[in-house]
PDB file of C-alpha atoms and ligand atoms in Angstrom:
ATOM      1  CA  MET A 586     -17.774  15.544 -13.602  1.00 57.00           C
ATOM      2  CA  GLU A 587     -18.770  13.452 -16.656  1.00 69.00           C
ATOM      3  CA  GLU A 588     -20.077  10.004 -16.074  1.00 82.00           C
ATOM      4  CA  ILE A 589     -17.971   7.199 -17.230  1.00 84.00           C
ATOM      5  CA  PRO A 590     -19.924   4.394 -19.003  1.00 87.00           C
ATOM      6  CA  LYS A 591     -19.408   1.008 -17.444  1.00 90.00           C
ATOM      7  CA  THR A 592     -18.845  -0.473 -20.980  1.00 91.00           C
ATOM      8  CA  HIS A 593     -15.801   1.656 -21.401  1.00 89.00           C
ATOM      9  CA  PRO A 594     -12.695  -0.655 -21.880  1.00 85.00           C
ATOM     10  CA  ARG A 595     -10.754   1.441 -19.376  1.00 88.00           C
ATOM     11  CA  TYR A 596     -13.496   1.864 -16.990  1.00 91.00           C
ATOM     12  CA  THR A 597     -11.588   0.756 -13.765  1.00 92.00           C
ATOM     13  CA  SER A 598      -8.597   2.903 -14.562  1.00 92.00           C
ATOM     14  CA  LEU A 599     -10.824   5.934 -15.458  1.00 93.00           C
ATOM     15  CA  MET A 600     -12.813   5.506 -12.207  1.00 94.00           C
ATOM     16  CA  ALA A 601      -9.496   5.530 -10.257  1.00 95.00           C
ATOM     17  CA  ARG A 602      -8.483   8.714 -11.991  1.00 95.00           C
ATOM     18  CA  LYS A 603     -11.793  10.268 -11.144  1.00 95.00           C
ATOM     19  CA  LYS A 604     -11.592   9.344  -7.490  1.00 96.00           C
ATOM     20  CA  ILE A 605      -7.953  10.755  -7.209  1.00 97.00           C
ATOM     21  CA  SER A 606      -8.922  13.890  -9.136  1.00 96.00           C
ATOM     22  CA  GLN A 607     -11.957  14.488  -6.874  1.00 96.00           C
ATOM     23  CA  SER A 608      -9.747  13.907  -3.856  1.00 97.00           C
ATOM     24  CA  THR A 609      -7.386  16.635  -4.914  1.00 97.00           C
ATOM     25  CA  LYS A 610     -10.335  19.046  -4.950  1.00 96.00           C
ATOM     26  CA  ASN A 611     -11.441  18.135  -1.463  1.00 95.00           C
ATOM     27  CA  GLY A 612      -7.856  18.316   0.019  1.00 95.00           C
ATOM     28  CA  ILE A 613      -7.309  14.610   0.751  1.00 97.00           C
ATOM     29  CA  VAL A 614      -4.908  14.134  -2.058  1.00 97.00           C
ATOM     30  CA  HIS A 615      -1.989  16.508  -2.497  1.00 96.00           C
ATOM     31  CA  GLU A 616      -1.529  17.689  -6.153  1.00 95.00           C
ATOM     32  CA  THR A 617       1.742  15.729  -6.304  1.00 95.00           C
ATOM     33  CA  GLY A 618      -0.372  12.559  -5.569  1.00 96.00           C
ATOM     34  CA  LEU A 619      -1.552  12.833  -9.169  1.00 97.00           C
ATOM     35  CA  ILE A 620       1.957  12.369 -10.408  1.00 96.00           C
ATOM     36  CA  ALA A 621       2.571   9.364  -8.042  1.00 96.00           C
ATOM     37  CA  HIS A 622      -0.723   7.867  -9.367  1.00 97.00           C
ATOM     38  CA  GLY A 623       0.434   8.322 -12.957  1.00 97.00           C
ATOM     39  CA  ARG A 624       3.633   6.585 -12.470  1.00 97.00           C
ATOM     40  CA  GLY A 625       1.646   3.776 -10.780  1.00 97.00           C
ATOM     41  CA  GLU A 626      -0.756   3.591 -13.751  1.00 97.00           C
ATOM     42  CA  ALA A 627       2.137   3.405 -16.201  1.00 97.00           C
ATOM     43  CA  PHE A 628       3.609   0.293 -14.443  1.00 97.00           C
ATOM     44  CA  ASP A 629       0.112  -1.272 -14.076  1.00 97.00           C
ATOM     45  CA  TYR A 630      -0.221  -0.917 -17.861  1.00 94.00           C
ATOM     46  CA  LEU A 631       3.006  -2.776 -18.397  1.00 95.00           C
ATOM     47  CA  LEU A 632       1.823  -5.608 -16.075  1.00 95.00           C
ATOM     48  CA  GLY A 633      -1.474  -5.988 -18.019  1.00 93.00           C
ATOM     49  CA  GLU A 634      -3.529  -4.460 -15.068  1.00 94.00           C
ATOM     50  CA  LYS A 635      -3.866  -7.548 -13.370  1.00 95.00           C
ATOM     51  CA  THR A 636      -2.628  -9.401 -10.216  1.00 97.00           C
ATOM     52  CA  MET A 637       0.398 -11.513 -11.265  1.00 96.00           C
ATOM     53  CA  PRO A 638       0.945 -14.986  -9.604  1.00 97.00           C
ATOM     54  CA  GLN A 639       4.092 -13.543  -7.988  1.00 97.00           C
ATOM     55  CA  SER A 640       2.031 -10.723  -6.598  1.00 98.00           C
ATOM     56  CA  ASP A 641      -0.578 -13.012  -5.312  1.00 98.00           C
ATOM     57  CA  MET A 642       2.173 -15.009  -3.547  1.00 98.00           C
ATOM     58  CA  ALA A 643       3.510 -11.851  -2.074  1.00 98.00           C
ATOM     59  CA  GLU A 644      -0.052 -10.895  -0.849  1.00 98.00           C
ATOM     60  CA  LYS A 645      -0.286 -14.429   0.755  1.00 98.00           C
ATOM     61  CA  VAL A 646       3.090 -14.005   2.548  1.00 98.00           C
ATOM     62  CA  ALA A 647       2.138 -10.568   3.657  1.00 98.00           C
ATOM     63  CA  ALA A 648      -1.097 -11.979   5.133  1.00 98.00           C
ATOM     64  CA  ALA A 649       0.957 -14.602   6.955  1.00 98.00           C
ATOM     65  CA  VAL A 650       3.335 -11.940   8.336  1.00 98.00           C
ATOM     66  CA  LEU A 651       0.522  -9.689   9.381  1.00 98.00           C
ATOM     67  CA  LEU A 652      -1.246 -12.613  11.099  1.00 98.00           C
ATOM     68  CA  CYS A 653       1.989 -13.432  13.112  1.00 97.00           C
ATOM     69  CA  ALA A 654       2.597  -9.801  14.018  1.00 98.00           C
ATOM     70  CA  ASN A 655       2.319  -8.510  17.627  1.00 98.00           C
ATOM     71  CA  ASN A 656       1.498  -4.877  16.685  1.00 98.00           C
ATOM     72  CA  PRO A 657       0.725  -4.515  12.964  1.00 98.00           C
ATOM     73  CA  VAL A 658       0.048  -1.078  11.564  1.00 98.00           C
ATOM     74  CA  ILE A 659      -1.372  -0.109   8.209  1.00 98.00           C
ATOM     75  CA  SER A 660       0.114   3.183   7.105  1.00 97.00           C
ATOM     76  CA  VAL A 661      -2.150   5.290   4.873  1.00 97.00           C
ATOM     77  CA  ASN A 662      -1.759   8.473   2.806  1.00 97.00           C
ATOM     78  CA  GLY A 663      -4.157  10.641   0.788  1.00 97.00           C
ATOM     79  CA  ASN A 664      -3.996   8.377  -2.426  1.00 97.00           C
ATOM     80  CA  VAL A 665      -4.638   5.198  -0.432  1.00 98.00           C
ATOM     81  CA  VAL A 666      -7.585   6.711   1.345  1.00 98.00           C
ATOM     82  CA  SER A 667      -8.979   8.101  -1.890  1.00 98.00           C
ATOM     83  CA  LEU A 668      -8.813   4.726  -3.606  1.00 98.00           C
ATOM     84  CA  VAL A 669      -9.161   1.994  -0.981  1.00 98.00           C
ATOM     85  CA  ALA A 670     -10.350   3.472   2.386  1.00 98.00           C
ATOM     86  CA  GLU A 671     -12.885   0.751   2.852  1.00 98.00           C
ATOM     87  CA  ASP A 672     -10.511  -2.012   1.966  1.00 98.00           C
ATOM     88  CA  CYS A 673      -7.952  -0.772   4.467  1.00 98.00           C
ATOM     89  CA  ILE A 674     -10.539  -0.505   7.240  1.00 98.00           C
ATOM     90  CA  ASN A 675     -11.763  -4.052   6.481  1.00 98.00           C
ATOM     91  CA  LEU A 676      -8.233  -5.442   6.613  1.00 98.00           C
ATOM     92  CA  ALA A 677      -7.489  -3.561   9.778  1.00 98.00           C
ATOM     93  CA  ASP A 678     -10.668  -4.993  11.314  1.00 98.00           C
ATOM     94  CA  THR A 679     -10.097  -8.486  10.310  1.00 98.00           C
ATOM     95  CA  LEU A 680      -6.452  -8.844  11.480  1.00 98.00           C
ATOM     96  CA  PRO A 681      -6.717  -6.740  13.772  1.00 98.00           C
ATOM     97  CA  ALA A 682      -4.225  -3.934  12.939  1.00 98.00           C
ATOM     98  CA  LYS A 683      -4.033  -0.274  13.643  1.00 98.00           C
ATOM     99  CA  LEU A 684      -4.597   2.378  10.948  1.00 98.00           C
ATOM    100  CA  GLU A 685      -2.165   5.423  11.023  1.00 98.00           C
ATOM    101  CA  ILE A 686      -2.087   8.388   8.705  1.00 97.00           C
ATOM    102  CA  ASN A 687       1.364   9.284   7.475  1.00 95.00           C
ATOM    103  CA  LEU A 688       1.770  12.180   4.997  1.00 94.00           C
ATOM    104  CA  PHE A 689       4.731  13.558   3.201  1.00 92.00           C
ATOM    105  CA  HIS A 690       2.867  16.963   2.615  1.00 92.00           C
ATOM    106  CA  ARG A 691       1.561  17.004   6.155  1.00 93.00           C
ATOM    107  CA  THR A 692      -0.827  19.782   7.395  1.00 93.00           C
ATOM    108  CA  LYS A 693      -3.230  19.743  10.304  1.00 94.00           C
ATOM    109  CA  LYS A 694      -6.052  20.268   7.855  1.00 95.00           C
ATOM    110  CA  ARG A 695      -5.236  17.392   5.655  1.00 96.00           C
ATOM    111  CA  ILE A 696      -4.737  15.092   8.612  1.00 97.00           C
ATOM    112  CA  GLU A 697      -8.142  16.063   9.905  1.00 97.00           C
ATOM    113  CA  LYS A 698      -9.768  15.601   6.533  1.00 97.00           C
ATOM    114  CA  ILE A 699      -8.343  12.116   6.024  1.00 98.00           C
ATOM    115  CA  SER A 700      -9.163  11.085   9.490  1.00 97.00           C
ATOM    116  CA  LYS A 701     -12.790  12.249   8.985  1.00 97.00           C
ATOM    117  CA  GLU A 702     -13.040  10.372   5.713  1.00 97.00           C
ATOM    118  CA  LEU A 703     -11.859   7.247   7.413  1.00 98.00           C
ATOM    119  CA  SER A 704     -14.320   7.674  10.122  1.00 98.00           C
ATOM    120  CA  ASN A 705     -17.086   8.235   7.653  1.00 97.00           C
ATOM    121  CA  TYR A 706     -16.183   4.779   6.106  1.00 97.00           C
ATOM    122  CA  GLY A 707     -16.369   3.233   9.553  1.00 97.00           C
ATOM    123  CA  ALA A 708     -12.831   3.357  11.004  1.00 97.00           C
ATOM    124  CA  LYS A 709     -13.142   3.177  14.861  1.00 94.00           C
ATOM    125  CA  LYS A 710      -9.715   4.589  15.710  1.00 97.00           C
ATOM    126  CA  VAL A 711      -7.188   6.370  13.539  1.00 98.00           C
ATOM    127  CA  TYR A 712      -3.634   7.084  14.546  1.00 97.00           C
ATOM    128  CA  GLY A 713      -1.394   9.763  13.276  1.00 95.00           C
ATOM    129  CA  GLN A 714      -3.048  12.941  14.492  1.00 94.00           C
ATOM    130  CA  LYS A 715      -0.973  13.026  17.611  1.00 90.00           C
ATOM    131  CA  ALA A 716       2.325  12.265  15.917  1.00 91.00           C
ATOM    132  CA  ASP A 717       4.364  12.553  19.116  1.00 91.00           C
ATOM    133  CA  VAL A 718       7.604  11.029  17.953  1.00 96.00           C
ATOM    134  CA  LYS A 719       9.873  10.864  14.924  1.00 96.00           C
ATOM    135  CA  ILE A 720      11.359   7.963  13.011  1.00 96.00           C
ATOM    136  CA  PRO A 721      15.193   8.307  13.398  1.00 95.00           C
ATOM    137  CA  GLY A 722      17.153   9.314  10.444  1.00 93.00           C
ATOM    138  CA  LEU A 723      14.473  11.049   8.415  1.00 93.00           C
ATOM    139  CA  GLU A 724      14.301  14.826   7.817  1.00 88.00           C
ATOM    140  CA  HIS A 725      10.930  15.286   6.264  1.00 87.00           C
ATOM    141  CA  ASN A 726       7.318  15.163   7.708  1.00 88.00           C
ATOM    142  CA  ARG A 727       6.948  11.519   7.025  1.00 90.00           C
ATOM    143  CA  ALA A 728       9.186  10.892   9.990  1.00 93.00           C
ATOM    144  CA  LEU A 729       6.399  12.123  12.331  1.00 95.00           C
ATOM    145  CA  CYS A 730       4.502   9.235  13.727  1.00 96.00           C
ATOM    146  CA  ASP A 731       2.539   7.902  16.747  1.00 97.00           C
ATOM    147  CA  ARG A 732       4.313   6.255  19.651  1.00 97.00           C
ATOM    148  CA  GLU A 733       1.560   3.609  20.042  1.00 96.00           C
ATOM    149  CA  GLY A 734       1.218   3.187  16.244  1.00 97.00           C
ATOM    150  CA  ILE A 735       4.095   3.048  13.704  1.00 97.00           C
ATOM    151  CA  PHE A 736       6.873   3.822  16.191  1.00 97.00           C
ATOM    152  CA  SER A 737       6.195   0.657  18.267  1.00 97.00           C
ATOM    153  CA  ALA A 738       4.816  -1.524  15.326  1.00 98.00           C
ATOM    154  CA  ASP A 739       6.756  -4.743  14.617  1.00 98.00           C
ATOM    155  CA  VAL A 740       5.034  -4.988  11.092  1.00 98.00           C
ATOM    156  CA  VAL A 741       4.133  -2.064   9.026  1.00 98.00           C
ATOM    157  CA  LEU A 742       2.132  -2.294   5.778  1.00 98.00           C
ATOM    158  CA  VAL A 743       2.957   0.637   3.667  1.00 96.00           C
ATOM    159  CA  PRO A 744       0.907   1.028   0.444  1.00 94.00           C
ATOM    160  CA  LEU A 745       2.649   3.740  -1.623  1.00 88.00           C
ATOM    161  CA  GLU A 746       5.749   4.464   0.355  1.00 81.00           C
ATOM    162  CA  ASP A 747       8.832   6.454  -0.353  1.00 84.00           C
ATOM    163  CA  GLY A 748      12.202   4.686  -0.238  1.00 88.00           C
ATOM    164  CA  ASP A 749      13.713   6.865   2.453  1.00 92.00           C
ATOM    165  CA  ARG A 750      11.008   6.055   5.056  1.00 93.00           C
ATOM    166  CA  CYS A 751      10.965   2.394   4.051  1.00 95.00           C
ATOM    167  CA  GLN A 752      14.742   2.150   4.686  1.00 96.00           C
ATOM    168  CA  ALA A 753      14.328   4.084   8.046  1.00 96.00           C
ATOM    169  CA  LEU A 754      11.556   1.742   9.223  1.00 97.00           C
ATOM    170  CA  ARG A 755      13.890  -1.318   8.262  1.00 97.00           C
ATOM    171  CA  ASN A 756      16.697   0.377  10.191  1.00 97.00           C
ATOM    172  CA  MET A 757      14.439   0.364  13.266  1.00 97.00           C
ATOM    173  CA  GLY A 758      14.155  -3.446  12.910  1.00 98.00           C
ATOM    174  CA  LYS A 759      10.646  -3.518  11.593  1.00 98.00           C
ATOM    175  CA  THR A 760       9.242  -5.832   8.966  1.00 98.00           C
ATOM    176  CA  VAL A 761       7.955  -3.541   6.064  1.00 98.00           C
ATOM    177  CA  ILE A 762       5.430  -4.798   3.484  1.00 98.00           C
ATOM    178  CA  ALA A 763       5.221  -2.364   0.694  1.00 98.00           C
ATOM    179  CA  ILE A 764       2.745  -2.222  -2.113  1.00 98.00           C
ATOM    180  CA  ASP A 765       4.382  -0.576  -5.187  1.00 98.00           C
ATOM    181  CA  LEU A 766       3.594  -1.087  -8.838  1.00 98.00           C
ATOM    182  CA  ASN A 767       7.090  -0.008  -9.688  1.00 97.00           C
ATOM    183  CA  PRO A 768       9.498  -3.064  -9.041  1.00 97.00           C
ATOM    184  CA  LEU A 769      12.430  -0.732  -9.668  1.00 96.00           C
ATOM    185  CA  SER A 770      11.709   1.901  -6.912  1.00 96.00           C
ATOM    186  CA  ARG A 771      13.844   2.293  -3.831  1.00 95.00           C
ATOM    187  CA  THR A 772      10.779   1.327  -1.779  1.00 96.00           C
ATOM    188  CA  ALA A 773      10.399  -2.026  -3.763  1.00 97.00           C
ATOM    189  CA  ARG A 774      14.080  -2.761  -3.298  1.00 97.00           C
ATOM    190  CA  THR A 775      14.211  -1.986   0.404  1.00 97.00           C
ATOM    191  CA  ALA A 776      10.978  -3.517   1.851  1.00 97.00           C
ATOM    192  CA  SER A 777      11.043  -6.937   3.439  1.00 98.00           C
ATOM    193  CA  ILE A 778       8.087  -8.012   1.297  1.00 98.00           C
ATOM    194  CA  THR A 779       7.220  -6.086  -1.895  1.00 98.00           C
ATOM    195  CA  ILE A 780       3.884  -6.539  -3.543  1.00 98.00           C
ATOM    196  CA  VAL A 781       3.982  -5.324  -7.093  1.00 98.00           C
ATOM    197  CA  ASP A 782       0.377  -4.804  -7.640  1.00 98.00           C
ATOM    198  CA  ASN A 783      -2.276  -1.978  -7.615  1.00 98.00           C
ATOM    199  CA  VAL A 784      -3.562  -1.076  -4.170  1.00 98.00           C
ATOM    200  CA  THR A 785      -6.987  -1.295  -5.591  1.00 97.00           C
ATOM    201  CA  ARG A 786      -6.419  -5.141  -5.955  1.00 98.00           C
ATOM    202  CA  ALA A 787      -3.755  -5.855  -3.351  1.00 98.00           C
ATOM    203  CA  ILE A 788      -5.485  -4.785  -0.092  1.00 98.00           C
ATOM    204  CA  SER A 789      -8.630  -6.867  -0.605  1.00 98.00           C
ATOM    205  CA  ASN A 790      -6.531  -9.876  -1.754  1.00 98.00           C
ATOM    206  CA  ILE A 791      -4.371  -9.638   1.393  1.00 98.00           C
ATOM    207  CA  GLU A 792      -7.622  -9.709   3.347  1.00 98.00           C
ATOM    208  CA  ARG A 793      -8.845 -12.786   1.381  1.00 98.00           C
ATOM    209  CA  TRP A 794      -5.547 -14.554   2.211  1.00 98.00           C
ATOM    210  CA  VAL A 795      -5.913 -13.512   5.964  1.00 98.00           C
ATOM    211  CA  HIS A 796      -9.286 -15.387   6.035  1.00 98.00           C
ATOM    212  CA  GLU A 797      -7.684 -18.451   4.267  1.00 98.00           C
ATOM    213  CA  LEU A 798      -4.655 -18.500   6.583  1.00 98.00           C
ATOM    214  CA  LYS A 799      -6.093 -17.505   9.899  1.00 96.00           C
ATOM    215  CA  ASN A 800      -6.706 -21.044  11.176  1.00 95.00           C
ATOM    216  CA  ILE A 801      -3.497 -22.602   9.867  1.00 95.00           C
ATOM    217  CA  ASP A 802      -0.694 -23.760  12.201  1.00 94.00           C
ATOM    218  CA  LYS A 803       1.759 -21.050  13.236  1.00 93.00           C
ATOM    219  CA  ASN A 804       4.666 -23.195  12.084  1.00 95.00           C
ATOM    220  CA  GLU A 805       3.271 -23.482   8.681  1.00 96.00           C
ATOM    221  CA  LEU A 806       2.877 -19.651   8.472  1.00 97.00           C
ATOM    222  CA  ASN A 807       6.475 -19.326   9.704  1.00 97.00           C
ATOM    223  CA  ASN A 808       7.637 -21.729   7.006  1.00 97.00           C
ATOM    224  CA  LEU A 809       5.905 -19.624   4.365  1.00 97.00           C
ATOM    225  CA  ILE A 810       7.526 -16.384   5.798  1.00 98.00           C
ATOM    226  CA  GLU A 811      11.028 -17.874   6.175  1.00 97.00           C
ATOM    227  CA  THR A 812      11.174 -19.155   2.540  1.00 97.00           C
ATOM    228  CA  TRP A 813      10.079 -15.889   1.026  1.00 98.00           C
ATOM    229  CA  ASP A 814      12.769 -14.429  -1.375  1.00 98.00           C
ATOM    230  CA  ASN A 815      12.008 -10.849  -1.998  1.00 98.00           C
ATOM    231  CA  GLU A 816      14.760 -10.198  -4.515  1.00 98.00           C
ATOM    232  CA  LYS A 817      13.907 -13.248  -6.511  1.00 98.00           C
ATOM    233  CA  ASN A 818      10.240 -12.203  -6.681  1.00 98.00           C
ATOM    234  CA  LEU A 819      11.167  -8.629  -7.840  1.00 98.00           C
ATOM    235  CA  SER A 820      13.543  -9.976 -10.480  1.00 98.00           C
ATOM    236  CA  GLU A 821      10.652 -12.196 -11.795  1.00 98.00           C
ATOM    237  CA  MET A 822       8.312  -9.172 -12.054  1.00 98.00           C
ATOM    238  CA  VAL A 823      10.904  -7.203 -13.939  1.00 97.00           C
ATOM    239  CA  SER A 824      11.643 -10.130 -16.155  1.00 97.00           C
ATOM    240  CA  PHE A 825       7.821 -10.586 -16.766  1.00 96.00           C
ATOM    241  CA  ILE A 826       7.518  -6.887 -17.862  1.00 96.00           C
ATOM    242  CA  SER A 827      10.496  -7.231 -20.261  1.00 95.00           C
ATOM    243  CA  LYS A 828       9.227 -10.523 -21.802  1.00 95.00           C
ATOM    244  CA  ARG A 829       5.723  -9.092 -22.174  1.00 93.00           C
ATOM    245  CA  LEU A 830       7.056  -5.924 -23.883  1.00 93.00           C
ATOM    246  CA  ASN A 831       9.175  -8.025 -26.257  1.00 93.00           C
ATOM    247  CA  SER A 832       6.258 -10.287 -27.154  1.00 92.00           C
ATOM    248  CA  LEU A 833       3.691  -7.531 -27.981  1.00 83.00           C
ATOM    249  CA  PHE A 834       5.205  -6.631 -31.429  1.00 82.00           C
TER     250      PHE A 834
HETATM  251  P1  LIG B1247      10.979   5.649  -4.248  1.00 94.40           P
HETATM  252  O1  LIG B1247      11.450   6.678  -3.299  1.00 94.40           O
HETATM  253  O2  LIG B1247      10.556   4.378  -3.624  1.00 94.40           O
HETATM  254  O3  LIG B1247      11.923   5.354  -5.479  1.00 94.40           O
HETATM  255  P2  LIG B1247       9.312   7.201  -5.818  1.00 94.40           P
HETATM  256  O4  LIG B1247       9.823   8.522  -5.480  1.00 94.40           O
HETATM  257  O5  LIG B1247       9.534   6.694  -7.202  1.00 94.40           O
HETATM  258  O6  LIG B1247       9.628   6.166  -4.764  1.00 94.40           O
HETATM  259  P3  LIG B1247       6.707   8.202  -4.981  1.00 94.40           P
HETATM  260  O7  LIG B1247       6.348   9.360  -5.726  1.00 94.40           O
HETATM  261  O8  LIG B1247       7.230   8.361  -3.463  1.00 94.40           O
HETATM  262  O9  LIG B1247       7.707   7.220  -5.801  1.00 94.40           O
HETATM  263  O10 LIG B1247       5.490   7.217  -4.775  1.00 94.40           O
HETATM  264  C1  LIG B1247       4.822   6.668  -5.837  1.00 94.40           C
HETATM  265  C2  LIG B1247       5.013   5.252  -5.991  1.00 94.40           C
HETATM  266  O11 LIG B1247       3.815   4.650  -5.774  1.00 94.40           O
HETATM  267  C3  LIG B1247       5.425   4.873  -7.356  1.00 94.40           C
HETATM  268  O12 LIG B1247       6.519   4.011  -7.327  1.00 94.40           O
HETATM  269  C4  LIG B1247       4.205   4.341  -7.970  1.00 94.40           C
HETATM  270  O13 LIG B1247       4.582   3.192  -8.862  1.00 94.40           O
HETATM  271  C5  LIG B1247       3.476   3.751  -6.818  1.00 94.40           C
HETATM  272  N1  LIG B1247       2.009   3.735  -6.965  1.00 94.40           N
HETATM  273  C6  LIG B1247       1.252   4.892  -7.462  1.00 94.40           C
HETATM  274  N2  LIG B1247      -0.026   4.466  -7.434  1.00 94.40           N
HETATM  275  C7  LIG B1247      -0.150   3.190  -7.022  1.00 94.40           C
HETATM  276  C8  LIG B1247      -1.188   2.261  -6.885  1.00 94.40           C
HETATM  277  N3  LIG B1247      -2.536   2.696  -7.145  1.00 94.40           N
HETATM  278  N4  LIG B1247      -0.927   1.028  -6.451  1.00 94.40           N
HETATM  279  C9  LIG B1247       0.325   0.725  -6.237  1.00 94.40           C
HETATM  280  N5  LIG B1247       1.397   1.490  -6.351  1.00 94.40           N
HETATM  281  C10 LIG B1247       1.184   2.733  -6.785  1.00 94.40           C
END
């Protein structure tokens, strides 16, 4: 594949495309993952490809929720592993949290490949291969999960989720933290905390917040969590996009 010069104005975006494209060839990303990535890119373009103050705040609250959790799990799919495997492993180690593979287009081969990729990046234990239980109310393969992982988690961080599973996880009484560049998606609107940001910026920023907040009094963390208004934050993101579009020309 052609080398992308670092001076290219769209270097970061092109590098992400290159990673995703390579990962479709080695079976980590399903071909439909390219479409999901494209939708994400479009929204990132509208946001100016940077972390907004509202997203940074959502990342701070997500860090607080993860620090207060009893059994936090980070749910990963092919796109996430292709783009930010190391960031997910670092966040899981720092908290600590479990890592679980959850795929819409689930095959034994893909699960093995993704698991191997995570191990190559240094993951000690990866959940999701066993998938011995189902999330109630879901028909598709994303229902399959690990009893010791997502099924019994109190908090699930789901970068790149689909709305159905997000709702099903909420119905199980879990706190769901979603990372989704589209503030209008069903996922964004059903999650407990929605981070409208690119996973390539969001995961490492949550980890930065975990380091900043880890020695803070639990009452203060709880206060931060209790005052979070997800709907207000989403509406501010939509309003930012609309103002930005109106001010461009
Ligand atoms: P929903 O069921 O929630 O309405 P959807 O069907 O629109 O979701 P999917 O195709 O399941 O979406 O998943 C893709 C989602 O992931 C899109 O909303 C897209 O904005 C988001 N996305 C894609 N790439 C990234 C990324 N790198 N960072 C954050 N979000 C991303």
